[in-house]
PDB file of C-alpha atoms in Angstrom:
ATOM      1  CA  UNK A 184      47.560  57.804 111.010  1.00  0.00           C
ATOM      2  CA  UNK A 185      50.085  59.999 109.234  1.00  0.00           C
ATOM      3  CA  UNK A 186      52.571  59.652 106.435  1.00  0.00           C
ATOM      4  CA  UNK A 187      55.803  61.557 106.898  1.00  0.00           C
ATOM      5  CA  UNK A 188      57.915  62.125 103.808  1.00  0.00           C
ATOM      6  CA  UNK A 189      61.505  63.306 103.827  1.00  0.00           C
ATOM      7  CA  UNK A 190      64.640  63.399 101.726  1.00  0.00           C
ATOM      8  CA  UNK A 191      63.908  66.117  99.209  1.00  0.00           C
ATOM      9  CA  UNK A 192      66.242  68.973  98.463  1.00  0.00           C
ATOM     10  CA  UNK A 193      68.337  70.716  95.865  1.00  0.00           C
ATOM     11  CA  UNK A 194      70.526  68.542  93.664  1.00  0.00           C
ATOM     12  CA  UNK A 195      72.520  69.142  90.515  1.00  0.00           C
ATOM     13  CA  UNK A 196      71.603  67.414  87.252  1.00  0.00           C
ATOM     14  CA  UNK A 197      72.952  63.895  87.264  1.00  0.00           C
ATOM     15  CA  UNK A 198      72.797  63.702  91.024  1.00  0.00           C
ATOM     16  CA  UNK A 199      70.867  61.377  93.310  1.00  0.00           C
ATOM     17  CA  UNK A 200      68.380  61.626  96.130  1.00  0.00           C
ATOM     18  CA  UNK A 201      66.620  59.074  98.276  1.00  0.00           C
ATOM     19  CA  UNK A 202      63.132  59.850  99.505  1.00  0.00           C
ATOM     20  CA  UNK A 203      61.610  58.133 102.526  1.00  0.00           C
ATOM     21  CA  UNK A 204      58.053  57.953 103.763  1.00  0.00           C
ATOM     22  CA  UNK A 205      57.051  56.339 107.020  1.00  0.00           C
ATOM     23  CA  UNK A 206      53.585  55.515 108.285  1.00  0.00           C
ATOM     24  CA  UNK A 207      53.069  56.579 111.872  1.00  0.00           C
ATOM     25  CA  UNK A 208      50.189  55.606 114.110  1.00  0.00           C
ATOM     26  CA  UNK A 209      48.543  52.314 114.842  1.00  0.00           C
ATOM     27  CA  UNK A 210      47.402  50.467 111.749  1.00  0.00           C
ATOM     28  CA  UNK A 211      46.478  46.950 110.770  1.00  0.00           C
ATOM     29  CA  UNK A 212      48.060  46.903 107.344  1.00  0.00           C
ATOM     30  CA  UNK A 213      49.451  49.136 104.616  1.00  0.00           C
ATOM     31  CA  UNK A 214      48.679  47.647 101.229  1.00  0.00           C
ATOM     32  CA  UNK A 215      49.889  49.475  98.132  1.00  0.00           C
ATOM     33  CA  UNK A 216      52.318  52.301  98.839  1.00  0.00           C
ATOM     34  CA  UNK A 217      53.638  54.676  96.269  1.00  0.00           C
ATOM     35  CA  UNK A 218      55.178  57.909  95.157  1.00  0.00           C
ATOM     36  CA  UNK A 219      53.548  60.598  93.063  1.00  0.00           C
ATOM     37  CA  UNK A 220      54.836  63.920  91.923  1.00  0.00           C
ATOM     38  CA  UNK A 221      53.447  67.260  90.854  1.00  0.00           C
ATOM     39  CA  UNK A 222      55.502  69.724  88.890  1.00  0.00           C
ATOM     40  CA  UNK A 223      54.544  73.419  88.742  1.00  0.00           C
ATOM     41  CA  UNK A 224      51.556  73.908  86.499  1.00  0.00           C
ATOM     42  CA  UNK A 225      51.080  70.189  85.928  1.00  0.00           C
ATOM     43  CA  UNK A 226      48.819  67.495  87.265  1.00  0.00           C
ATOM     44  CA  UNK A 227      49.944  65.033  89.867  1.00  0.00           C
ATOM     45  CA  UNK A 228      51.270  61.857  88.279  1.00  0.00           C
ATOM     46  CA  UNK A 229      52.280  58.470  89.549  1.00  0.00           C
ATOM     47  CA  UNK A 230      55.975  57.745  89.832  1.00  0.00           C
ATOM     48  CA  UNK A 231      55.926  54.227  91.208  1.00  0.00           C
ATOM     49  CA  UNK A 232      53.937  51.919  93.440  1.00  0.00           C
ATOM     50  CA  UNK A 233      54.768  48.821  95.428  1.00  0.00           C
ATOM     51  CA  UNK A 234      52.493  46.253  97.020  1.00  0.00           C
ATOM     52  CA  UNK A 235      52.923  44.685 100.429  1.00  0.00           C
ATOM     53  CA  UNK A 236      54.471  41.615  98.774  1.00  0.00           C
ATOM     54  CA  UNK A 237      56.981  43.730  96.862  1.00  0.00           C
ATOM     55  CA  UNK A 238      55.456  43.897  93.386  1.00  0.00           C
ATOM     56  CA  UNK A 239      56.475  47.136  91.709  1.00  0.00           C
ATOM     57  CA  UNK A 240      54.979  49.282  89.010  1.00  0.00           C
ATOM     58  CA  UNK A 241      56.399  52.422  87.489  1.00  0.00           C
ATOM     59  CA  UNK A 242      54.596  55.290  85.806  1.00  0.00           C
ATOM     60  CA  UNK A 243      54.855  55.271  82.051  1.00  0.00           C
ATOM     61  CA  UNK A 244      56.872  58.465  82.003  1.00  0.00           C
ATOM     62  CA  UNK A 245      59.685  56.974  83.984  1.00  0.00           C
ATOM     63  CA  UNK A 246      62.502  54.578  83.395  1.00  0.00           C
ATOM     64  CA  UNK A 247      62.967  51.912  85.990  1.00  0.00           C
ATOM     65  CA  UNK A 248      66.761  52.152  85.944  1.00  0.00           C
ATOM     66  CA  UNK A 249      66.676  55.794  87.043  1.00  0.00           C
ATOM     67  CA  UNK A 250      64.104  55.512  89.815  1.00  0.00           C
ATOM     68  CA  UNK A 251      63.760  52.553  92.149  1.00  0.00           C
ATOM     69  CA  UNK A 252      60.972  52.060  94.651  1.00  0.00           C
ATOM     70  CA  UNK A 253      61.459  49.818  97.651  1.00  0.00           C
ATOM     71  CA  UNK A 254      59.749  49.107 100.903  1.00  0.00           C
ATOM     72  CA  UNK A 255      60.457  47.918 104.400  1.00  0.00           C
ATOM     73  CA  UNK A 256      57.156  47.087 106.092  1.00  0.00           C
ATOM     74  CA  UNK A 257      55.423  50.466 106.489  1.00  0.00           C
ATOM     75  CA  UNK A 258      58.210  52.625 105.101  1.00  0.00           C
ATOM     76  CA  UNK A 259      58.540  53.265 101.394  1.00  0.00           C
ATOM     77  CA  UNK A 260      61.614  54.612  99.648  1.00  0.00           C
ATOM     78  CA  UNK A 261      62.322  56.142  96.276  1.00  0.00           C
ATOM     79  CA  UNK A 262      65.909  56.076  95.078  1.00  0.00           C
ATOM     80  CA  UNK A 263      66.336  58.608  92.300  1.00  0.00           C
ATOM     81  CA  UNK A 264      69.483  58.582  90.199  1.00  0.00           C
ATOM     82  CA  UNK A 265      70.605  60.565  87.159  1.00  0.00           C
ATOM     83  CA  UNK A 266      68.201  63.314  88.071  1.00  0.00           C
ATOM     84  CA  UNK A 267      67.179  65.780  85.385  1.00  0.00           C
ATOM     85  CA  UNK A 268      65.731  69.291  85.683  1.00  0.00           C
ATOM     86  CA  UNK A 269      62.438  67.835  84.453  1.00  0.00           C
ATOM     87  CA  UNK A 270      62.286  65.779  87.642  1.00  0.00           C
ATOM     88  CA  UNK A 271      61.778  68.958  89.669  1.00  0.00           C
ATOM     89  CA  UNK A 272      58.496  68.591  91.532  1.00  0.00           C
ATOM     90  CA  UNK A 273      56.874  68.071  94.882  1.00  0.00           C
ATOM     91  CA  UNK A 274      56.944  64.359  95.593  1.00  0.00           C
ATOM     92  CA  UNK A 275      54.092  62.867  97.588  1.00  0.00           C
ATOM     93  CA  UNK A 276      53.869  59.459  99.176  1.00  0.00           C
ATOM     94  CA  UNK A 277      50.623  57.563  99.307  1.00  0.00           C
ATOM     95  CA  UNK A 278      49.461  54.464 101.109  1.00  0.00           C
ATOM     96  CA  UNK A 279      46.301  52.406 101.053  1.00  0.00           C
ATOM     97  CA  UNK A 280      45.809  51.609 104.709  1.00  0.00           C
ATOM     98  CA  UNK A 281      43.516  49.323 106.648  1.00  0.00           C
ATOM     99  CA  UNK A 282      43.502  50.917 110.067  1.00  0.00           C
ATOM    100  CA  UNK A 283      41.728  47.996 111.745  1.00  0.00           C
ATOM    101  CA  UNK A 284      41.235  44.340 110.734  1.00  0.00           C
ATOM    102  CA  UNK A 285      37.603  45.084 109.938  1.00  0.00           C
ATOM    103  CA  UNK A 286      38.299  48.300 108.025  1.00  0.00           C
ATOM    104  CA  UNK A 287      38.184  48.893 104.330  1.00  0.00           C
ATOM    105  CA  UNK A 288      41.373  50.397 103.056  1.00  0.00           C
ATOM    106  CA  UNK A 289      41.583  54.166 102.759  1.00  0.00           C
ATOM    107  CA  UNK A 290      44.129  56.333 100.955  1.00  0.00           C
ATOM    108  CA  UNK A 291      46.478  58.483 102.970  1.00  0.00           C
ATOM    109  CA  UNK A 292      48.864  61.109 101.642  1.00  0.00           C
ATOM    110  CA  UNK A 293      52.078  62.519 102.997  1.00  0.00           C
ATOM    111  CA  UNK A 294      52.729  66.227 103.099  1.00  0.00           C
ATOM    112  CA  UNK A 295      55.052  66.285 100.094  1.00  0.00           C
ATOM    113  CA  UNK A 296      58.752  66.878  99.816  1.00  0.00           C
ATOM    114  CA  UNK A 297      60.243  69.252  97.264  1.00  0.00           C
ATOM    115  CA  UNK A 298      62.884  68.007  94.860  1.00  0.00           C
ATOM    116  CA  UNK A 299      64.689  70.660  92.854  1.00  0.00           C
ATOM    117  CA  UNK A 300      67.145  69.651  90.153  1.00  0.00           C
ATOM    118  CA  UNK A 301      69.197  72.614  89.061  1.00  0.00           C
ATOM    119  CA  UNK A 302      72.765  73.666  88.458  1.00  0.00           C
TER     120      UNK A 302
END
């Protein structure tokens, strides 16, 4: 089971990016999926999470109308608008996965995708 994140890059302030993260491999179910980020010299923090029935939660540092999390089965997206230099970080996707029907769920992390907001 792997999580593959993509969509990062260099963007000017005020610009937009859309991150994607897909679960590959055979699984029974992906429960909560989410995005986290880690800026240089800072701890990793939650950006947003979404359950398998579409319930969303956003980290307290973020405004819902700038970042939007969405999901299509085992792929999770993060639409980021009005980006600011302070949004510069490595963004990681996370999923709580039950690999088999009899399994407990386990956390899996993607490899991270770098978002740089700079003029």
